Amino acid sequence: MADTTRRAMLAGMAALPAAACTELAQTGPAGDLFDAAEDWHRAAHRALANRQALAPEYAPDERSPDIRGNGSLTVDTPEYREQLANGFADWRLDVGGLVANPLILSLADLKALPQRTQITRHDCVEGWSAIAEWNGPQLSRLLDEAGVREEANFILFRCADTLYGRAYYESVDMVDAYHPQTIIAHQLNGEPIPEKNGAPLRMRIERQLGYKHAKYLTGIEAVASFEDINGGKGGFWEDVGDYQWYAGI
Ligand SMILES: Nc1nc2c(c(=O)[nH]1)N[C@H]1C(S)=C(S)[C@@H](COP(=O)(O)O)O[C@H]1N2
Ligand SMILES: [Mo]
């Protein structure tokens, strides 16, 4: 997105040498061109500002009494059962792909970072919602620490579970990746995340529908495209054919 914006802006500017702008802006065709570039720029800004706006946050007494689980409700492997019994002391989150400094983080590492707490509404495309408090570090913080390279366009989330025999995964663009309410949650309503809701780590991406919020998170990967990854469409449900990649709300 940033790259496209940059490229389009440069293309618009190349048509108009800066020194000529004032003068040309007052004449016919070049003036129209200038206005068009201005409009484009303003519209792009508006669209970006809209994408960056915060999702509503709620008061503690507005929380739903029960947060149901959806999709995978566990990870069906002996390794996961062992980790669960062990309080996830050995769980590791890999941050890699197109980054300068790959990271391997434990739960303790993630808890040592600045934390964000937010009471937000989860909206599942199947037609149910639930309000809950989520807590964890912002994804932007990890990405800054890892140093995302210029060529990266998307952030991919890897999960420990499989659904219908396929690995669950998801991805977002850089606007959602760096959104302030995009966090790696390790707490739900002040407690460690329950098994059914993605223990020990799950994404919260508050400007996106529920299926983007990857549970049982094991890896975060910066990629240029997802053409060669799994089904090539950037996410489990996208590959299976049901849902759109862009699930903004
Ligand atoms: N790893 C993984 N993440 C997942 C899913 C899943 O099956 N596996 N289901 C998605 C869907 S469709 C929704 S609505 C939410 C459900 O989150 P919950 O179980 O906490 O309600 O998780 C999303 N993330
Ligand atoms: Mo969902």
XYZ file of N, CA and C and ligand atoms in Angstrom:
772
model
N 0.855 -1.209 0.000
C 0.000 0.000 0.000
C 0.874 1.237 0.000
N 1.791 1.306 0.959
C 2.671 2.470 1.059
C 3.442 2.646 -0.246
N 3.872 1.508 -0.766
C 4.653 1.536 -1.994
C 3.824 2.046 -3.168
N 2.608 1.543 -3.260
C 1.715 1.942 -4.346
C 1.444 3.436 -4.245
N 1.189 3.881 -3.023
C 0.913 5.298 -2.805
C 2.108 6.123 -3.258
N 3.283 5.667 -2.810
C 4.501 6.378 -3.145
C 4.688 6.452 -4.662
N 4.512 5.296 -5.295
C 4.712 5.234 -6.754
C 3.749 6.156 -7.482
N 2.472 6.114 -7.070
C 1.455 6.924 -7.738
C 1.736 8.407 -7.533
N 2.194 8.754 -6.329
C 2.501 10.150 -6.052
C 3.650 10.621 -6.923
N 4.675 9.773 -7.050
C 5.840 10.123 -7.853
C 5.435 10.282 -9.314
N 4.584 9.388 -9.777
C 4.120 9.451 -11.165
C 3.382 10.768 -11.394
N 2.549 11.156 -10.462
C 1.795 12.401 -10.566
C 2.715 13.602 -10.569
N 3.732 13.538 -9.742
C 4.647 14.668 -9.610
C 5.553 14.808 -10.822
N 5.942 13.672 -11.398
C 6.854 13.711 -12.541
C 6.240 14.511 -13.684
N 4.921 14.493 -13.783
C 4.229 15.201 -14.858
C 4.310 16.719 -14.665
N 4.652 17.139 -13.460
C 4.632 18.563 -13.140
C 5.899 18.995 -12.421
N 6.899 19.507 -13.143
C 8.088 20.011 -12.461
C 7.659 21.056 -11.431
N 8.226 20.999 -10.253
C 7.760 21.820 -9.131
C 7.732 23.314 -9.470
N 8.787 23.801 -10.155
C 8.889 25.225 -10.439
C 7.749 25.718 -11.321
N 7.208 24.827 -12.125
C 6.173 25.205 -13.081
C 4.773 25.156 -12.466
N 4.666 24.612 -11.289
C 3.352 24.308 -10.723
C 2.430 25.514 -10.621
N 2.910 26.569 -9.978
C 2.053 27.712 -9.706
C 1.493 28.269 -11.002
N 2.431 28.450 -11.957
C 2.047 29.050 -13.219
C 1.077 28.159 -13.989
N 1.455 26.880 -14.118
C 0.648 25.949 -14.899
C -0.720 25.721 -14.282
N -0.777 25.808 -12.974
C -2.027 25.515 -12.285
C -3.133 26.475 -12.713
N -2.723 27.636 -13.219
C -3.730 28.627 -13.594
C -4.198 28.467 -15.034
N -3.523 27.614 -15.789
C -3.904 27.466 -17.196
C -4.788 26.245 -17.381
N -5.268 26.080 -18.591
C -6.256 25.043 -18.901
C -5.879 23.621 -18.581
N -5.346 22.876 -19.574
C -5.153 21.424 -19.416
C -4.218 21.076 -18.260
N -3.117 21.824 -18.123
C -2.167 21.509 -17.046
C -2.818 21.784 -15.695
N -3.633 22.806 -15.642
C -4.368 23.111 -14.412
C -5.264 21.949 -14.033
N -5.923 21.367 -15.023
C -6.787 20.216 -14.756
C -5.969 19.059 -14.206
N -4.784 18.900 -14.812
C -3.915 17.809 -14.374
C -3.524 18.032 -12.914
N -3.179 19.280 -12.619
C -2.789 19.613 -11.250
C -3.946 19.332 -10.288
N -5.136 19.759 -10.666
C -6.320 19.530 -9.827
C -6.557 18.039 -9.637
N -6.370 17.283 -10.721
C -6.600 15.842 -10.637
C -5.626 15.209 -9.637
N -4.352 15.666 -9.711
C -3.345 15.130 -8.789
C -3.714 15.497 -7.353
N -4.167 16.746 -7.173
C -4.580 17.206 -5.857
C -5.727 16.350 -5.321
N -6.737 16.134 -6.158
C -7.909 15.349 -5.761
C -7.497 13.937 -5.387
N -6.617 13.385 -6.241
C -6.171 12.012 -6.011
C -5.488 11.921 -4.655
N -4.616 12.883 -4.410
C -3.841 12.908 -3.176
C -4.767 13.022 -1.968
N -5.742 13.919 -2.079
C -6.678 14.141 -0.975
C -7.512 12.876 -0.717
N -7.960 12.262 -1.791
C -8.777 11.052 -1.661
C -7.961 9.919 -1.035
N -6.692 9.827 -1.464
C -5.828 8.769 -0.919
C -5.626 8.990 0.576
N -5.463 10.246 0.951
C -5.284 10.577 2.363
C -6.518 10.215 3.171
N -7.670 10.544 2.605
C -8.932 10.272 3.289
C -9.098 8.765 3.488
N -8.798 8.018 2.439
C -8.947 6.558 2.503
C -8.011 5.989 3.562
N -6.787 6.498 3.596
C -5.805 5.995 4.555
C -6.220 6.365 5.979
N -6.668 7.613 6.159
C -7.098 8.056 7.490
C -8.245 7.168 7.979
N -9.135 6.800 7.068
C -10.255 5.938 7.415
C -9.779 4.548 7.849
N -8.786 4.032 7.114
C -8.237 2.715 7.464
C -7.518 2.752 8.815
N -6.969 3.936 9.167
C -6.198 4.052 10.405
C -7.059 4.385 11.619
N -8.328 4.717 11.397
C -9.208 5.089 12.516
C -9.360 3.927 13.488
N -9.599 4.274 14.741
C -9.739 3.235 15.769
C -11.115 2.576 15.712
N -11.163 1.308 16.025
C -12.435 0.608 16.224
C -12.996 1.067 17.574
N -14.314 1.026 17.750
C -14.893 1.440 19.041
C -14.350 0.597 20.187
N -14.169 1.255 21.332
C -13.794 0.503 22.543
C -14.920 0.679 23.560
N -15.074 -0.284 24.441
C -16.238 -0.371 25.318
C -15.841 -0.311 26.785
N -16.848 -0.150 27.633
C -16.628 -0.122 29.084
C -16.659 -1.561 29.623
N -16.005 -1.791 30.770
C -15.954 -3.151 31.322
C -17.340 -3.804 31.476
N -18.362 -2.997 31.859
C -19.684 -3.619 32.079
C -20.423 -3.925 30.767
N -19.829 -3.561 29.645
C -20.444 -3.900 28.352
C -19.929 -5.227 27.798
N -19.028 -5.851 28.511
C -18.443 -7.105 28.026
C -19.499 -8.210 27.966
N -19.370 -9.096 27.000
C -20.303 -10.218 26.864
C -20.042 -11.215 27.980
N -21.112 -11.846 28.480
C -20.934 -12.805 29.565
C -20.093 -14.014 29.155
N -20.180 -14.367 27.869
C -19.462 -15.561 27.434
C -18.824 -15.312 26.071
N -17.563 -15.700 25.934
C -16.905 -15.590 24.632
C -16.819 -16.995 24.059
N -17.680 -17.270 23.102
C -17.691 -18.604 22.508
C -16.413 -18.847 21.708
N -16.121 -20.095 21.473
C -15.009 -20.428 20.597
C -15.558 -20.733 19.218
N -14.797 -20.432 18.174
C -15.252 -20.718 16.819
C -14.092 -21.237 15.973
N -14.402 -22.059 14.973
C -13.339 -22.690 14.187
C -12.654 -23.730 15.072
N -11.322 -23.779 15.007
C -10.585 -24.712 15.869
C -10.799 -24.323 17.327
N -11.023 -25.329 18.169
C -11.200 -25.074 19.606
C -10.021 -25.607 20.410
N -9.093 -26.230 19.712
C -7.845 -26.694 20.321
C -6.857 -26.976 19.194
N -5.654 -27.365 19.585
C -4.683 -27.877 18.611
C -4.544 -29.353 18.941
N -4.878 -30.170 17.969
C -5.017 -31.593 18.226
C -3.691 -32.342 18.084
N -2.715 -31.988 18.921
C -1.429 -32.696 18.897
C -0.970 -32.936 20.335
N -0.175 -34.009 20.556
C 0.357 -34.265 21.901
C 1.254 -33.113 22.362
N 1.978 -32.498 21.430
C 2.867 -31.375 21.781
C 2.066 -30.228 22.398
N 0.908 -29.954 21.818
C 0.101 -28.849 22.348
C -0.421 -29.183 23.743
N -0.858 -30.438 23.945
C -1.343 -30.857 25.271
C -0.238 -30.691 26.320
N 0.969 -31.037 25.923
C 2.121 -30.891 26.826
C 2.361 -29.419 27.164
N 2.325 -28.591 26.137
C 2.529 -27.148 26.337
C 1.464 -26.578 27.265
N 0.221 -26.996 27.030
C -0.913 -26.533 27.846
C -0.682 -26.898 29.314
N -0.278 -28.160 29.538
C -0.045 -28.648 30.905
C 1.109 -27.888 31.566
N 1.997 -27.418 30.736
C 3.215 -26.754 31.189
C 3.068 -25.224 31.274
N 1.843 -24.740 31.108
C 1.608 -23.296 31.148
C 2.278 -22.557 29.988
N 2.525 -23.260 28.899
C 3.121 -22.695 27.680
C 4.502 -22.063 27.925
N 5.219 -22.605 28.911
C 6.560 -22.078 29.232
C 7.510 -22.211 28.035
N 7.257 -23.207 27.166
C 8.156 -23.428 26.027
C 7.603 -22.905 24.706
N 6.467 -22.219 24.747
C 5.886 -21.680 23.499
C 6.796 -20.606 22.942
N 7.017 -20.642 21.630
C 7.851 -19.626 21.010
C 7.129 -18.996 19.837
N 7.304 -17.687 19.706
C 6.764 -16.952 18.567
C 7.930 -16.520 17.685
N 7.915 -16.989 16.441
C 8.960 -16.608 15.471
C 8.521 -15.372 14.714
N 9.391 -14.392 14.619
C 9.124 -13.225 13.774
C 10.205 -13.229 12.703
N 9.801 -13.451 11.460
C 10.808 -13.624 10.417
C 10.324 -13.206 9.046
N 10.848 -13.843 8.019
C 10.548 -13.442 6.645
C 11.425 -12.273 6.249
N 10.833 -11.273 5.591
C 11.594 -10.125 5.085
C 11.850 -9.107 6.198
N 12.694 -9.516 7.147
C 13.074 -8.619 8.253
C 14.594 -8.630 8.413
N 15.107 -7.549 8.988
C 16.556 -7.438 9.181
C 17.025 -8.296 10.355
N 16.218 -8.352 11.429
C 16.592 -9.112 12.630
C 15.479 -10.049 13.048
N 15.537 -11.312 12.599
C 14.502 -12.260 13.023
C 14.497 -12.392 14.551
N 13.299 -12.597 15.122
C 13.173 -12.699 16.575
C 12.550 -14.037 16.938
N 12.920 -14.564 18.089
C 12.236 -15.724 18.668
C 11.858 -15.321 20.082
N 10.546 -15.231 20.335
C 10.083 -14.667 21.600
C 9.294 -15.684 22.428
N 9.549 -15.686 23.729
C 8.756 -16.494 24.658
C 7.587 -15.648 25.151
N 6.664 -16.275 25.873
C 5.557 -15.505 26.455
C 6.107 -14.439 27.392
N 7.139 -14.801 28.147
C 7.746 -13.835 29.078
C 8.296 -12.635 28.321
N 8.926 -12.880 27.168
C 9.443 -11.767 26.348
C 8.304 -10.842 25.928
N 7.194 -11.450 25.494
C 6.063 -10.647 25.012
C 5.435 -9.838 26.148
N 5.395 -10.452 27.346
C 4.808 -9.763 28.505
C 5.710 -8.635 29.007
N 6.995 -8.708 28.678
C 7.946 -7.678 29.132
C 7.863 -6.409 28.271
N 7.207 -6.503 27.101
C 7.054 -5.323 26.226
C 5.924 -4.438 26.751
N 5.860 -3.161 26.320
C 4.702 -2.329 26.683
C 3.413 -3.019 26.213
N 2.380 -2.973 27.045
C 1.145 -3.700 26.772
C 0.015 -2.745 26.408
N -0.901 -3.218 25.560
C -2.116 -2.456 25.285
C -3.322 -3.279 25.737
N -4.249 -2.616 26.425
C -5.487 -3.277 26.857
C -6.636 -2.614 26.127
N -7.516 -3.406 25.527
C -8.629 -2.841 24.764
C -9.857 -3.721 24.907
N -11.001 -3.059 25.105
C -12.273 -3.787 25.158
C -12.970 -3.531 23.835
N -13.056 -4.560 23.025
C -13.512 -4.415 21.644
C -14.540 -5.480 21.301
N -15.170 -5.277 20.157
C -16.192 -6.239 19.705
C -15.650 -7.104 18.580
N -15.755 -8.398 18.785
C -15.366 -9.358 17.759
C -16.582 -9.604 16.865
N -16.395 -9.459 15.562
C -17.489 -9.705 14.623
C -17.137 -10.868 13.719
N -17.864 -11.956 13.877
C -17.652 -13.122 13.007
C -18.558 -12.997 11.801
N -18.027 -13.363 10.653
C -18.746 -13.276 9.393
C -19.995 -14.180 9.409
N -19.996 -15.153 10.315
C -21.160 -16.050 10.410
C -22.341 -15.394 11.110
N -22.124 -14.162 11.641
C -23.260 -13.421 12.170
C -23.386 -13.360 13.673
N -22.282 -13.498 14.390
C -22.352 -13.278 15.835
C -21.239 -12.333 16.263
N -21.435 -11.670 17.400
C -20.455 -10.722 17.926
C -20.264 -10.963 19.411
N -19.107 -10.533 19.933
C -18.876 -10.646 21.371
C -17.892 -9.563 21.792
N -18.189 -8.905 22.920
C -17.321 -7.838 23.434
C -16.455 -8.407 24.551
N -15.131 -8.171 24.460
C -14.215 -8.697 25.472
C -12.998 -7.790 25.599
N -12.310 -7.956 26.716
C -11.060 -7.219 26.928
C -9.877 -8.084 26.513
N -9.019 -7.496 25.710
C -7.820 -8.191 25.219
C -6.580 -7.401 25.621
N -5.510 -8.122 25.873
C -4.292 -7.486 26.363
C -3.049 -8.122 25.746
N -2.101 -7.265 25.352
C -0.844 -7.770 24.794
C -0.074 -6.655 24.106
N 1.144 -6.944 23.629
C 1.936 -5.918 22.937
C 1.392 -5.636 21.539
N 1.636 -4.415 21.052
C 1.241 -4.064 19.684
C 2.146 -4.774 18.690
N 1.549 -5.218 17.588
C 2.346 -5.858 16.533
C 3.396 -4.886 15.988
N 3.041 -3.600 15.900
C 3.964 -2.601 15.343
C 5.290 -2.599 16.105
N 5.203 -2.798 17.397
C 6.395 -2.811 18.247
C 7.355 -3.947 17.827
N 6.779 -5.140 17.610
C 7.593 -6.284 17.193
C 8.183 -6.064 15.801
N 7.361 -5.491 14.920
C 7.817 -5.276 13.543
C 8.957 -4.261 13.518
N 8.850 -3.242 14.366
C 9.929 -2.249 14.440
C 11.212 -2.893 14.955
N 11.044 -3.733 15.965
C 12.205 -4.406 16.538
C 12.866 -5.333 15.512
N 12.040 -6.017 14.717
C 12.566 -6.949 13.718
C 13.104 -6.202 12.490
N 12.611 -4.997 12.252
C 13.074 -4.226 11.092
C 12.538 -4.787 9.789
N 11.284 -4.490 9.491
C 10.651 -4.998 8.266
C 11.319 -4.364 7.053
N 11.679 -5.206 6.084
C 12.388 -4.699 4.902
C 11.419 -4.051 3.919
N 11.972 -3.154 3.139
C 11.245 -2.350 2.146
C 10.353 -3.204 1.226
N 10.835 -4.408 0.852
C 10.104 -5.231 -0.127
C 8.856 -5.885 0.457
N 8.703 -5.861 1.760
C 7.562 -6.544 2.379
C 6.274 -5.759 2.161
N 5.222 -6.457 1.751
C 3.919 -5.803 1.543
C 2.845 -6.307 2.499
N 3.054 -7.513 3.057
C 2.046 -8.128 3.915
C 2.692 -8.763 5.138
N 1.881 -8.921 6.191
C 2.327 -9.660 7.364
C 1.431 -10.895 7.484
N 2.112 -12.040 7.547
C 1.428 -13.330 7.561
C 1.457 -13.901 8.978
N 0.368 -14.531 9.392
C 0.288 -15.135 10.720
C 0.193 -16.652 10.585
N 1.121 -17.356 11.221
C 1.129 -18.818 11.201
C 0.530 -19.340 12.498
N -0.229 -20.421 12.407
C -0.938 -20.971 13.566
C -0.562 -22.434 13.775
N -0.770 -22.920 14.991
C -0.404 -24.305 15.304
C -1.471 -25.299 14.866
N -2.707 -24.852 14.659
C -3.815 -25.785 14.404
C -4.031 -26.046 12.915
N -4.766 -27.106 12.671
C -5.235 -27.383 11.316
C -6.753 -27.502 11.365
N -7.366 -27.154 10.254
C -8.814 -27.240 10.117
C -9.054 -27.951 8.787
N -9.875 -29.002 8.797
C -10.086 -29.814 7.592
C -8.743 -30.230 6.982
N -7.760 -30.529 7.834
C -6.472 -31.026 7.363
C -5.539 -29.974 6.775
N -5.921 -28.694 6.843
C -5.041 -27.634 6.330
C -4.598 -26.736 7.472
N -3.352 -26.251 7.377
C -2.842 -25.330 8.399
C -3.646 -24.033 8.344
N -4.069 -23.561 9.517
C -4.743 -22.257 9.545
C -3.682 -21.171 9.441
N -3.929 -20.155 8.672
C -3.026 -19.006 8.594
C -3.829 -17.818 8.105
N -3.278 -16.649 8.227
C -3.955 -15.436 7.774
C -2.914 -14.380 7.417
N -3.362 -13.272 6.839
C -2.435 -12.180 6.527
C -3.187 -10.858 6.457
N -2.436 -9.776 6.663
C -2.993 -8.421 6.525
C -1.970 -7.546 5.815
N -2.424 -6.377 5.354
C -1.478 -5.430 4.748
C -0.839 -4.588 5.852
N 0.049 -3.670 5.446
C 0.829 -2.912 6.431
C -0.027 -1.911 7.210
N -1.130 -1.467 6.622
C -1.991 -0.527 7.350
C -2.571 -1.232 8.581
N -3.090 -2.439 8.397
C -3.618 -3.175 9.543
C -2.515 -3.693 10.462
N -1.370 -4.059 9.879
C -0.271 -4.565 10.707
C 0.213 -3.496 11.685
N 0.253 -2.244 11.223
C 0.759 -1.148 12.072
C -0.363 -0.394 12.789
N -1.599 -0.851 12.633
C -2.726 -0.195 13.319
C -2.526 -0.322 14.836
N -2.795 0.766 15.591
C -2.525 0.720 17.042
C -3.306 -0.355 17.798
N -4.469 -0.761 17.264
C -5.252 -1.796 17.958
C -4.947 -3.204 17.454
N -3.924 -3.363 16.667
C -3.497 -4.702 16.249
C -2.475 -5.202 17.260
N -2.898 -6.149 18.076
C -2.040 -6.624 19.167
C -1.911 -8.146 19.147
N -0.851 -8.621 19.790
C -0.672 -10.054 20.001
C -1.181 -10.314 21.412
N -2.406 -10.811 21.493
C -3.053 -10.926 22.800
C -2.613 -12.200 23.512
N -2.349 -12.063 24.822
C -2.098 -13.243 25.654
C -3.094 -13.316 26.808
N -3.963 -12.289 26.906
C -4.991 -12.299 27.950
C -6.356 -11.973 27.373
N -7.358 -12.650 27.909
C -8.762 -12.382 27.586
C -9.469 -12.092 28.907
N -10.065 -10.921 29.013
C -10.732 -10.504 30.258
C -9.830 -10.701 31.485
N -8.573 -10.332 31.335
C -7.639 -10.325 32.458
C -7.056 -11.677 32.843
N -7.397 -12.725 32.093
C -6.876 -14.072 32.380
C -6.118 -14.576 31.153
N -5.202 -15.540 31.352
C -4.564 -16.143 30.166
C -5.647 -16.625 29.192
N -5.409 -16.481 27.911
C -6.416 -16.860 26.906
C -6.783 -18.334 27.055
N -8.083 -18.655 27.162
C -8.503 -20.057 27.262
C -8.166 -20.849 25.991
N -8.086 -22.136 26.158
C -7.749 -23.047 25.048
C -8.632 -22.800 23.824
N -9.932 -22.729 24.015
C -10.855 -22.605 22.869
C -10.692 -21.276 22.113
N -10.152 -20.265 22.794
C -9.995 -18.946 22.177
C -8.587 -18.693 21.638
N -7.727 -19.753 21.625
C -6.442 -19.615 20.926
C -5.194 -19.622 21.780
N -5.270 -20.154 23.001
C -4.119 -20.155 23.915
C -2.850 -20.673 23.236
N -1.693 -20.077 23.568
C -1.516 -18.961 24.502
C -1.522 -17.583 23.827
N -1.486 -17.544 22.478
C -1.380 -16.265 21.768
C -2.339 -16.239 20.604
N -2.977 -15.112 20.431
C -3.825 -14.942 19.245
C -3.799 -13.473 18.830
N -3.993 -13.263 17.531
C -4.038 -11.893 17.027
C -5.363 -11.239 17.372
N -5.301 -9.929 17.617
C -6.495 -9.090 17.629
C -6.225 -8.015 16.599
N -7.076 -7.951 15.576
C -6.911 -7.004 14.471
C -8.266 -6.328 14.359
N -8.443 -5.284 15.142
C -9.795 -4.822 15.447
C -10.554 -4.213 14.280
N -9.858 -3.837 13.204
C -10.565 -3.291 12.041
C -10.854 -4.375 10.997
N -10.738 -5.635 11.416
C -10.987 -6.742 10.493
C -11.961 -7.750 11.103
N -12.650 -8.472 10.236
C -13.573 -9.519 10.684
C -12.826 -10.647 11.404
N -13.615 -11.453 12.149
C -13.069 -12.477 13.036
C -12.084 -13.458 12.440
N -12.287 -13.875 11.190
C -11.406 -14.928 10.673
C -9.970 -14.465 10.485
N -9.733 -13.140 10.490
C -8.364 -12.624 10.389
C -7.593 -12.769 11.708
N -8.327 -12.946 12.829
C -7.712 -12.929 14.163
C -7.107 -14.298 14.486
N -5.945 -14.573 13.920
C -5.320 -15.892 14.015
C -5.095 -16.326 15.465
N -5.595 -17.521 15.797
C -5.419 -18.104 17.140
C -4.213 -19.052 17.123
N -3.790 -19.521 18.297
C -2.680 -20.501 18.419
C -1.470 -20.040 17.609
N -1.137 -18.746 17.782
C -0.131 -18.094 16.943
C 1.283 -18.612 17.220
N 1.961 -19.040 16.159
C 3.341 -19.524 16.292
C 4.342 -18.675 15.505
N 3.857 -17.964 14.484
C 4.807 -17.218 13.664
C 4.205 -15.987 13.020
N 5.073 -15.005 12.834
C 4.715 -13.763 12.149
C 5.764 -13.577 11.076
N 5.303 -13.414 9.822
C 6.241 -13.422 8.702
C 5.964 -12.252 7.772
N 6.990 -11.465 7.480
C 6.849 -10.382 6.509
C 7.100 -10.957 5.118
N 6.154 -10.739 4.191
C 6.277 -11.305 2.841
C 5.978 -10.243 1.787
N 6.500 -10.470 0.581
C 6.239 -9.541 -0.521
C 4.898 -9.862 -1.156
N 4.594 -11.172 -1.246
C 3.301 -11.602 -1.788
C 3.001 -12.974 -1.193
N 1.751 -13.448 -1.331
C 1.466 -14.793 -0.804
C 1.181 -15.786 -1.915
N 1.589 -15.447 -3.106
C 1.389 -16.310 -4.263
C 1.834 -17.752 -4.029
N 3.023 -17.915 -3.416
C 3.581 -19.262 -3.257
C 3.322 -19.847 -1.881
N 2.429 -19.241 -1.127
C 2.177 -19.724 0.231
C 0.825 -20.432 0.300
N 0.869 -21.698 0.702
C -0.349 -22.526 0.789
C -1.185 -22.379 -0.485
N -2.458 -22.017 -0.349
C -3.318 -21.916 -1.535
C -3.119 -20.635 -2.334
N -2.261 -19.731 -1.850
C -1.909 -18.536 -2.609
C -2.821 -17.338 -2.426
N -3.838 -17.479 -1.555
C -4.782 -16.365 -1.425
C -4.655 -15.603 -0.104
N -3.638 -15.950 0.687
C -3.345 -15.139 1.872
C -4.045 -15.542 3.146
N -4.826 -16.618 3.095
C -5.474 -17.046 4.335
C -6.221 -18.352 4.155
N -6.495 -19.014 5.272
C -7.178 -20.303 5.238
C -8.523 -20.221 4.525
N -9.381 -19.307 4.979
C -10.729 -19.224 4.406
C -10.703 -18.686 2.989
N -9.729 -17.849 2.702
C -9.581 -17.312 1.349
C -9.232 -18.457 0.387
N -8.332 -19.356 0.822
C -7.936 -20.496 -0.010
C -9.090 -21.463 -0.209
N -9.822 -21.701 0.873
C -10.927 -22.654 0.818
C -12.030 -22.114 -0.103
N -12.033 -20.792 -0.283
C -12.908 -20.243 -1.309
C -14.112 -19.479 -0.812
N -14.288 -19.407 0.496
C -15.502 -18.794 1.017
C -15.406 -17.290 1.191
N -14.261 -16.811 1.737
C -14.217 -15.422 2.181
C -13.186 -14.592 1.436
N -13.441 -13.292 1.393
C -12.549 -12.312 0.770
C -11.285 -12.135 1.606
N -10.167 -11.794 0.932
C -8.940 -11.494 1.676
C -9.116 -10.222 2.510
N -9.697 -9.179 1.882
C -9.874 -7.942 2.641
C -11.191 -8.025 3.410
N -11.065 -8.017 4.742
C -12.241 -8.196 5.605
C -12.371 -7.009 6.559
N -12.139 -5.808 6.014
C -12.176 -4.594 6.842
C -13.565 -4.276 7.365
N -13.600 -3.767 8.609
C -14.870 -3.341 9.185
C -14.691 -1.962 9.816
N -5.855 -20.628 14.252
C -7.129 -20.322 14.051
N -7.503 -19.047 14.165
C -8.793 -18.699 13.986
C -9.783 -19.650 13.629
C -9.362 -21.003 13.531
O -10.147 -21.918 13.250
N -8.026 -21.299 13.746
N -11.097 -19.235 13.415
C -11.312 -17.808 13.118
C -12.699 -17.364 13.198
S -13.715 -17.651 11.862
C -13.161 -16.614 14.231
S -14.716 -15.949 14.248
C -12.331 -16.401 15.437
C -13.015 -17.016 16.627
O -12.358 -16.669 17.804
P -12.874 -17.304 19.179
O -12.723 -18.797 19.062
O -12.045 -16.701 20.238
O -14.341 -16.920 19.304
O -11.039 -16.958 15.330
C -10.476 -16.932 14.037
N -9.129 -17.393 14.120
Mo -15.528 -16.263 12.189
